[in-house]
Amino acid sequence: MSENAHSRSRLIAKLAGTIVLAGALFAGVLFPWIGGSGLVARNSASLLDALPSALTDRVPAGNTKVLAADGSVITEFYSNDRTPVTSDQIADVMKQAQVDIEDSRFYEHNGLDVQGTLRALVTNVAAGSVREGGSTLTQQLVKQTLLQTAQTPEERQAATEESVGRKLREARYALALEEKYSKDEILTRYLNIVYFGEGAYGIQSAAQRYFSVNAADLTLPQAAMLAGLVQSPSGDDPIANPDNATKRRDEVLRRMHSLGHIDDQQYNDAIATPVQVAPGQSPPNGCIDAPIGGFFCAYVHDYLNFTLGLSDQEIENGGYTIRTTLRPDLQTSADQAVLQQAPMGDPLAAMFTAVEPGTGHVLAMADNRRYGCSDPDCESVVLNTVAGAGSGSTYKVFTAAAALEAGFGSNYTIHAPQPYTSKVYKKNGGTRGAPYVVSNDNANYAATYNMTTGLTASANTYFVALEDALGSVEKPVQTAKAMGLHFDHPQQLADCNNKCDDWGQYVIDNELGSFTLGPTPTSPLDLASAYSTVAASGTQCDPTPITDVLDGNGKPATKDDGSPLYAGDSCHPNAIPAGVADTLANMMLNVVQDGTGRSAAVPGHDIAGKTGTIQGDNSATFVGLTPQYAVSVMYYNPKAQQNVGGHGGGLPARIFSAAMTPILAGQPNTPFPPADPAVAAGTHGGGYSPPVANPPSTNRTPTPSRPTTTTGGQDNGGQTDNGGQTGGQDNPGQTNPGQNNGGQDNGSQGGGNG
């Protein structure tokens, strides 16, 4: 038997099946609604009850757009490229062409057209090929909606299975849709959901993809071509198969002419027009396509997933507009500054992370890597949010804040010559064991400092002695938490062999005096966020990368219970007292003016800051503050222990200055609020053990001969214990950062000067 004979036999079989289906539709489904001259809704309520949510409120809404703070597009998220448009944004000729070729009785039937189905089968049998569709546009809308909103394999199978049951369901849903929506709404929905080939879903994406125009501006020849694509998007693709596309377009034009919807002149002119495509670019998809802020983009996606609870499918098909906090000017400046100091893809990673004090808005995330690709200079982990290494003496700020709140003034003086033996803490923590002995990086440190000069010089001996004066490490840890630092990162919990769920509480329980020296793995974002509490006069704000999540209608997106999907900034005034924060900010000005952070200076602007370097120079950190910006810069190898060749006052401080100088250049200097006199004076007197004849000036610090790092605690043998580094775990072949952990080295404790 010939192939044509086979085809005719199959079509005849389909005809027979359709007749059976038609009988079933009338007898089993439609009978309750038959009346008068045709199908009418005798019981509309029961029909509408049959509609699943996918056909009402779960219609694919299109691509989710991610916008920077200035409204520019960062990227889009989508599984199917779709940009829904309203009825008035679709050319009338497009609507007419689609109806004429797919469902010429669309405006006459109530969702089902048995007469049209039978006619189509007869036409197709006679032609020996599929020339007309049998389903109405409403039925096709039902099928495509259920298919494209299916969330499980079972739902996808139910939407496509060849069975009478599926046809009956589609028939009932089609009737219900016709009761709920106008013909124009149904047609608009159809044109927004149907696939036109070349990755374009919906008429707007198709118009852009093939002709680089909006759907409202389609011409007759263009509309006829797109209308014809629906039947065979790949076979009639005008880019890949222009001859097929021309034949199919002309078929649509003949149909429109025969139905009287275009006149002879229009028909002849359109037929004579060659198929001319002007392919447009598909919009960016995902963070790997983001032209700016790829790591920030990935942080946004994680925030939508894990903080707001949106699934990937909801993000890719929800049609949201995500307004983010990204400052393109700061991101660009930070990118340039990072790459000036740290080559792209170098094993040593440099991370710049900026947060706005008082709001928690994350303004920029720059790294010396490209996001998401597979080349050697690429990275798929957002290092800005990972606790990959200790940040050294940056933790002295938390001890200082705790001491100020406890009544130790900014001039509180301690005589602690090196090596200094703690009067409270033990080498291995706890209450027994060898003494905890700590030194500074070199012999040039003075024996006596007050809190301001000790912070400026980043004296380990002073701050361990200050912890002694506090009597416990609990207050510094709790202050760090209140300011926004987190201690539940996997890299932190590894330091207690995953036998704790809060590294900070573990430090408290074990009285680990090294806390103030910062060996604990720390997230750059956490660090910038915690320091922003100082710049915001004690107001702690949870970091956020977004300001709004809008739905497809431009309104604030809501959860199932009607509450906002994004509730706005989350800020907590008086996380630390305002007087403590303002006094501390003024103390930190000296770090940049006279101390270890001088390389971070920005001419004409007050910059507060703190440097940090961990044992072995395996990471270096600088955190800088103005009232408008809190910025952390961390520098370390995320996959292995490696000496970074410098200190927090070196490369990290230079990155800060290079990035912030052009940003601050056009702004007037904004000083911090003045120090609180009562806090600065304190209630604990001038100091202890023993009195100092000539204490150092609070305005100028005896500066070490070079930037300094922690030497850790000393054992009783007098040898320096490089405690505080367990060594980074290099996991070959994994993209996750290695654990550049601080904490305990066989129980010893350490951290970093500056």
mmCIF file of C-alpha atoms in Angstrom, residues 247-462:
data_model
loop_
_atom_site.group_PDB
_atom_site.id
_atom_site.type_symbol
_atom_site.label_atom_id
_atom_site.label_comp_id
_atom_site.label_asym_id
_atom_site.label_seq_id
_atom_site.Cartn_x
_atom_site.Cartn_y
_atom_site.Cartn_z
ATOM 1 C CA LYS A 247 3.784 28.975 0.887
ATOM 2 C CA ARG A 248 2.175 28.859 4.317
ATOM 3 C CA ARG A 249 1.865 32.657 4.482
ATOM 4 C CA ASP A 250 0.165 32.746 1.090
ATOM 5 C CA GLU A 251 -2.240 30.058 2.275
ATOM 6 C CA VAL A 252 -3.234 32.308 5.160
ATOM 7 C CA LEU A 253 -3.651 35.261 2.817
ATOM 8 C CA ARG A 254 -5.909 33.241 0.506
ATOM 9 C CA ARG A 255 -8.035 32.226 3.477
ATOM 10 C CA MET A 256 -8.375 35.828 4.631
ATOM 11 C CA HIS A 257 -9.287 36.885 1.084
ATOM 12 C CA SER A 258 -11.867 34.140 0.633
ATOM 13 C CA LEU A 259 -13.540 35.128 3.892
ATOM 14 C CA GLY A 260 -13.708 38.741 2.728
ATOM 15 C CA HIS A 261 -11.395 40.126 5.411
ATOM 16 C CA ILE A 262 -8.915 41.584 2.934
ATOM 17 C CA ASP A 263 -9.752 42.999 -0.475
ATOM 18 C CA ASP A 264 -8.216 42.192 -3.851
ATOM 19 C CA GLN A 265 -5.663 44.981 -3.663
ATOM 20 C CA GLN A 266 -4.512 44.022 -0.193
ATOM 21 C CA TYR A 267 -4.282 40.387 -1.210
ATOM 22 C CA ASN A 268 -2.328 41.041 -4.397
ATOM 23 C CA ASP A 269 0.084 43.422 -2.694
ATOM 24 C CA ALA A 270 0.720 40.988 0.178
ATOM 25 C CA ILE A 271 1.222 37.994 -2.128
ATOM 26 C CA ALA A 272 3.735 39.976 -4.136
ATOM 27 C CA THR A 273 5.736 40.888 -1.032
ATOM 28 C CA PRO A 274 8.684 38.566 -0.436
ATOM 29 C CA VAL A 275 9.131 37.123 3.038
ATOM 30 C CA GLN A 276 11.560 39.495 4.713
ATOM 31 C CA VAL A 277 12.776 38.759 8.201
ATOM 32 C CA ALA A 278 14.763 41.063 10.458
ATOM 33 C CA PRO A 279 15.689 38.734 13.307
ATOM 34 C CA GLY A 280 15.938 40.320 16.725
ATOM 35 C CA GLN A 281 18.049 39.120 19.619
ATOM 36 C CA SER A 282 16.477 37.032 22.336
ATOM 37 C CA PRO A 283 16.476 38.867 25.660
ATOM 38 C CA PRO A 284 19.155 37.927 28.206
ATOM 39 C CA ASN A 285 18.221 34.867 30.225
ATOM 40 C CA GLY A 286 19.638 34.322 33.676
ATOM 41 C CA CYS A 287 22.595 35.781 35.502
ATOM 42 C CA ILE A 288 25.160 34.364 33.103
ATOM 43 C CA ASP A 289 23.756 36.795 30.487
ATOM 44 C CA ALA A 290 23.706 39.802 32.821
ATOM 45 C CA PRO A 291 25.862 42.592 31.346
ATOM 46 C CA ILE A 292 26.579 43.928 34.840
ATOM 47 C CA GLY A 293 26.496 42.531 38.358
ATOM 48 C CA GLY A 294 26.405 38.805 37.595
ATOM 49 C CA PHE A 295 27.137 37.810 41.194
ATOM 50 C CA PHE A 296 24.630 40.339 42.505
ATOM 51 C CA CYS A 297 22.095 38.869 40.074
ATOM 52 C CA ALA A 298 22.761 35.378 41.437
ATOM 53 C CA TYR A 299 22.305 36.728 44.963
ATOM 54 C CA VAL A 300 18.940 38.170 43.870
ATOM 55 C CA HIS A 301 17.876 34.790 42.479
ATOM 56 C CA ASP A 302 18.873 33.069 45.726
ATOM 57 C CA TYR A 303 16.945 35.706 47.670
ATOM 58 C CA LEU A 304 13.822 35.088 45.590
ATOM 59 C CA ASN A 305 14.231 31.329 46.100
ATOM 60 C CA PHE A 306 15.165 31.023 49.733
ATOM 61 C CA THR A 307 13.971 34.207 51.403
ATOM 62 C CA LEU A 308 10.746 34.886 49.484
ATOM 63 C CA GLY A 309 10.028 31.221 48.726
ATOM 64 C CA LEU A 310 9.511 31.469 44.958
ATOM 65 C CA SER A 311 10.227 28.319 42.966
ATOM 66 C CA ASP A 312 12.331 28.449 39.811
ATOM 67 C CA GLN A 313 9.183 27.818 37.773
ATOM 68 C CA GLU A 314 7.399 30.726 39.450
ATOM 69 C CA ILE A 315 10.364 32.993 38.806
ATOM 70 C CA GLU A 316 10.718 31.947 35.169
ATOM 71 C CA ASN A 317 7.010 32.070 34.297
ATOM 72 C CA GLY A 318 5.618 34.553 36.807
ATOM 73 C CA GLY A 319 6.092 37.694 34.761
ATOM 74 C CA TYR A 320 7.400 39.587 37.773
ATOM 75 C CA THR A 321 9.300 42.822 37.700
ATOM 76 C CA ILE A 322 12.039 42.720 40.314
ATOM 77 C CA ARG A 323 13.276 46.154 41.267
ATOM 78 C CA THR A 324 16.682 45.729 42.841
ATOM 79 C CA THR A 325 19.054 47.857 44.870
ATOM 80 C CA LEU A 326 22.013 47.541 42.466
ATOM 81 C CA ARG A 327 23.743 50.856 41.798
ATOM 82 C CA PRO A 328 25.218 50.494 38.288
ATOM 83 C CA ASP A 329 27.651 53.361 38.856
ATOM 84 C CA LEU A 330 29.031 51.816 42.028
ATOM 85 C CA GLN A 331 29.060 48.329 40.505
ATOM 86 C CA THR A 332 31.050 49.561 37.508
ATOM 87 C CA SER A 333 33.484 51.499 39.682
ATOM 88 C CA ALA A 334 33.943 48.498 41.980
ATOM 89 C CA ASP A 335 34.494 46.122 39.043
ATOM 90 C CA GLN A 336 37.238 48.371 37.711
ATOM 91 C CA ALA A 337 38.873 48.831 41.105
ATOM 92 C CA VAL A 338 38.915 45.099 41.826
ATOM 93 C CA LEU A 339 40.449 44.208 38.470
ATOM 94 C CA GLN A 340 43.063 46.944 38.793
ATOM 95 C CA GLN A 341 44.383 45.199 41.892
ATOM 96 C CA ALA A 342 43.498 41.520 41.334
ATOM 97 C CA PRO A 343 43.663 39.897 37.862
ATOM 98 C CA MET A 344 40.541 38.234 36.490
ATOM 99 C CA GLY A 345 40.410 34.590 37.524
ATOM 100 C CA ASP A 346 43.468 34.726 39.772
ATOM 101 C CA PRO A 347 43.464 31.980 42.457
ATOM 102 C CA LEU A 348 43.267 34.798 45.017
ATOM 103 C CA ALA A 349 39.731 36.166 44.979
ATOM 104 C CA ALA A 350 38.928 39.790 45.740
ATOM 105 C CA MET A 351 35.358 40.518 46.821
ATOM 106 C CA PHE A 352 33.910 44.036 47.107
ATOM 107 C CA THR A 353 30.505 44.178 48.826
ATOM 108 C CA ALA A 354 28.610 47.418 49.488
ATOM 109 C CA VAL A 355 25.561 47.943 51.719
ATOM 110 C CA GLU A 356 23.576 51.095 52.416
ATOM 111 C CA PRO A 357 23.401 51.928 56.147
ATOM 112 C CA GLY A 358 19.898 52.481 57.438
ATOM 113 C CA THR A 359 18.173 50.408 54.736
ATOM 114 C CA GLY A 360 20.223 47.239 54.253
ATOM 115 C CA HIS A 361 20.147 47.738 50.491
ATOM 116 C CA VAL A 362 22.954 45.804 48.839
ATOM 117 C CA LEU A 363 24.437 48.279 46.372
ATOM 118 C CA ALA A 364 27.155 46.294 44.600
ATOM 119 C CA MET A 365 28.995 42.967 44.537
ATOM 120 C CA ALA A 366 32.240 42.889 42.571
ATOM 121 C CA ASP A 367 34.623 39.939 42.163
ATOM 122 C CA ASN A 368 37.681 39.254 40.022
ATOM 123 C CA ARG A 369 35.749 36.485 38.304
ATOM 124 C CA ARG A 370 33.024 36.073 35.684
ATOM 125 C CA TYR A 371 29.782 34.581 36.837
ATOM 126 C CA GLY A 372 28.476 31.165 35.904
ATOM 127 C CA CYS A 373 30.546 30.188 32.868
ATOM 128 C CA SER A 374 32.934 27.230 32.645
ATOM 129 C CA ASP A 375 36.223 28.950 31.789
ATOM 130 C CA PRO A 376 39.079 29.058 34.316
ATOM 131 C CA ASP A 377 38.266 32.637 35.295
ATOM 132 C CA CYS A 378 34.640 31.787 36.069
ATOM 133 C CA GLU A 379 32.857 31.065 39.332
ATOM 134 C CA SER A 380 29.304 29.944 40.063
ATOM 135 C CA VAL A 381 29.442 30.507 43.829
ATOM 136 C CA VAL A 382 28.581 33.965 45.145
ATOM 137 C CA LEU A 383 31.739 34.420 47.213
ATOM 138 C CA ASN A 384 30.357 37.693 48.592
ATOM 139 C CA THR A 385 27.889 35.715 50.713
ATOM 140 C CA VAL A 386 30.082 32.744 51.673
ATOM 141 C CA ALA A 387 31.940 32.545 54.988
ATOM 142 C CA GLY A 388 35.147 31.434 53.323
ATOM 143 C CA ALA A 389 37.865 32.926 55.526
ATOM 144 C CA GLY A 390 38.443 34.804 58.735
ATOM 145 C CA SER A 391 38.515 38.593 58.607
ATOM 146 C CA GLY A 392 41.041 39.077 61.375
ATOM 147 C CA SER A 393 41.120 42.268 63.395
ATOM 148 C CA THR A 394 37.874 43.568 61.925
ATOM 149 C CA TYR A 395 36.328 41.724 64.913
ATOM 150 C CA LYS A 396 37.990 44.169 67.307
ATOM 151 C CA VAL A 397 35.190 46.584 66.400
ATOM 152 C CA PHE A 398 32.658 44.230 68.008
ATOM 153 C CA THR A 399 34.720 44.043 71.184
ATOM 154 C CA ALA A 400 35.065 47.834 71.198
ATOM 155 C CA ALA A 401 31.298 48.280 70.771
ATOM 156 C CA ALA A 402 30.629 45.852 73.619
ATOM 157 C CA ALA A 403 33.145 47.614 75.859
ATOM 158 C CA LEU A 404 31.751 51.083 75.109
ATOM 159 C CA GLU A 405 28.250 49.882 75.948
ATOM 160 C CA ALA A 406 29.570 48.325 79.162
ATOM 161 C CA GLY A 407 30.974 51.682 80.284
ATOM 162 C CA PHE A 408 34.576 51.464 79.133
ATOM 163 C CA GLY A 409 35.264 54.843 77.545
ATOM 164 C CA SER A 410 37.148 55.545 74.345
ATOM 165 C CA ASN A 411 40.200 56.564 76.432
ATOM 166 C CA TYR A 412 40.142 53.454 78.605
ATOM 167 C CA THR A 413 43.843 52.628 79.013
ATOM 168 C CA ILE A 414 45.443 49.221 79.404
ATOM 169 C CA HIS A 415 49.088 48.391 79.971
ATOM 170 C CA ALA A 416 49.555 45.063 78.146
ATOM 171 C CA PRO A 417 53.135 44.551 77.026
ATOM 172 C CA GLN A 418 53.768 41.699 74.656
ATOM 173 C CA PRO A 419 53.645 38.813 74.984
ATOM 174 C CA TYR A 420 50.449 39.298 76.939
ATOM 175 C CA THR A 421 49.063 36.474 79.059
ATOM 176 C CA SER A 422 45.301 36.566 79.418
ATOM 177 C CA LYS A 423 43.958 36.759 82.953
ATOM 178 C CA VAL A 424 40.658 35.123 81.892
ATOM 179 C CA TYR A 425 41.021 32.899 78.835
ATOM 180 C CA LYS A 426 42.870 29.633 78.298
ATOM 181 C CA LYS A 427 44.747 28.504 75.215
ATOM 182 C CA ASN A 428 42.226 25.801 74.391
ATOM 183 C CA GLY A 429 39.205 27.614 75.750
ATOM 184 C CA GLY A 430 37.300 26.512 78.804
ATOM 185 C CA THR A 431 38.520 27.132 82.332
ATOM 186 C CA ARG A 432 41.541 24.843 82.507
ATOM 187 C CA GLY A 433 44.704 24.323 80.554
ATOM 188 C CA ALA A 434 47.641 26.371 79.391
ATOM 189 C CA PRO A 435 47.434 30.151 79.578
ATOM 190 C CA TYR A 436 46.339 32.014 76.498
ATOM 191 C CA VAL A 437 49.303 34.139 75.414
ATOM 192 C CA VAL A 438 49.100 36.609 72.548
ATOM 193 C CA SER A 439 51.590 38.884 70.803
ATOM 194 C CA ASN A 440 51.469 41.546 68.137
ATOM 195 C CA ASP A 441 53.018 41.148 64.736
ATOM 196 C CA ASN A 442 56.285 42.839 65.635
ATOM 197 C CA ALA A 443 58.194 44.472 68.446
ATOM 198 C CA ASN A 444 57.294 48.045 67.449
ATOM 199 C CA TYR A 445 53.963 47.962 69.240
ATOM 200 C CA ALA A 446 53.689 49.991 72.421
ATOM 201 C CA ALA A 447 52.933 48.365 75.764
ATOM 202 C CA THR A 448 50.121 50.790 76.564
ATOM 203 C CA TYR A 449 47.117 51.885 74.529
ATOM 204 C CA ASN A 450 43.705 53.295 75.145
ATOM 205 C CA MET A 451 40.707 51.981 73.227
ATOM 206 C CA THR A 452 41.012 54.530 70.419
ATOM 207 C CA THR A 453 44.738 54.162 69.869
ATOM 208 C CA GLY A 454 44.519 50.394 70.324
ATOM 209 C CA LEU A 455 41.913 50.264 67.575
ATOM 210 C CA THR A 456 43.958 52.544 65.355
ATOM 211 C CA ALA A 457 47.105 50.440 65.722
ATOM 212 C CA SER A 458 45.085 47.207 65.808
ATOM 213 C CA ALA A 459 46.895 45.963 68.911
ATOM 214 C CA ASN A 460 46.133 42.322 69.676
ATOM 215 C CA THR A 461 47.457 42.641 73.212
ATOM 216 C CA TYR A 462 45.142 45.540 74.001
#
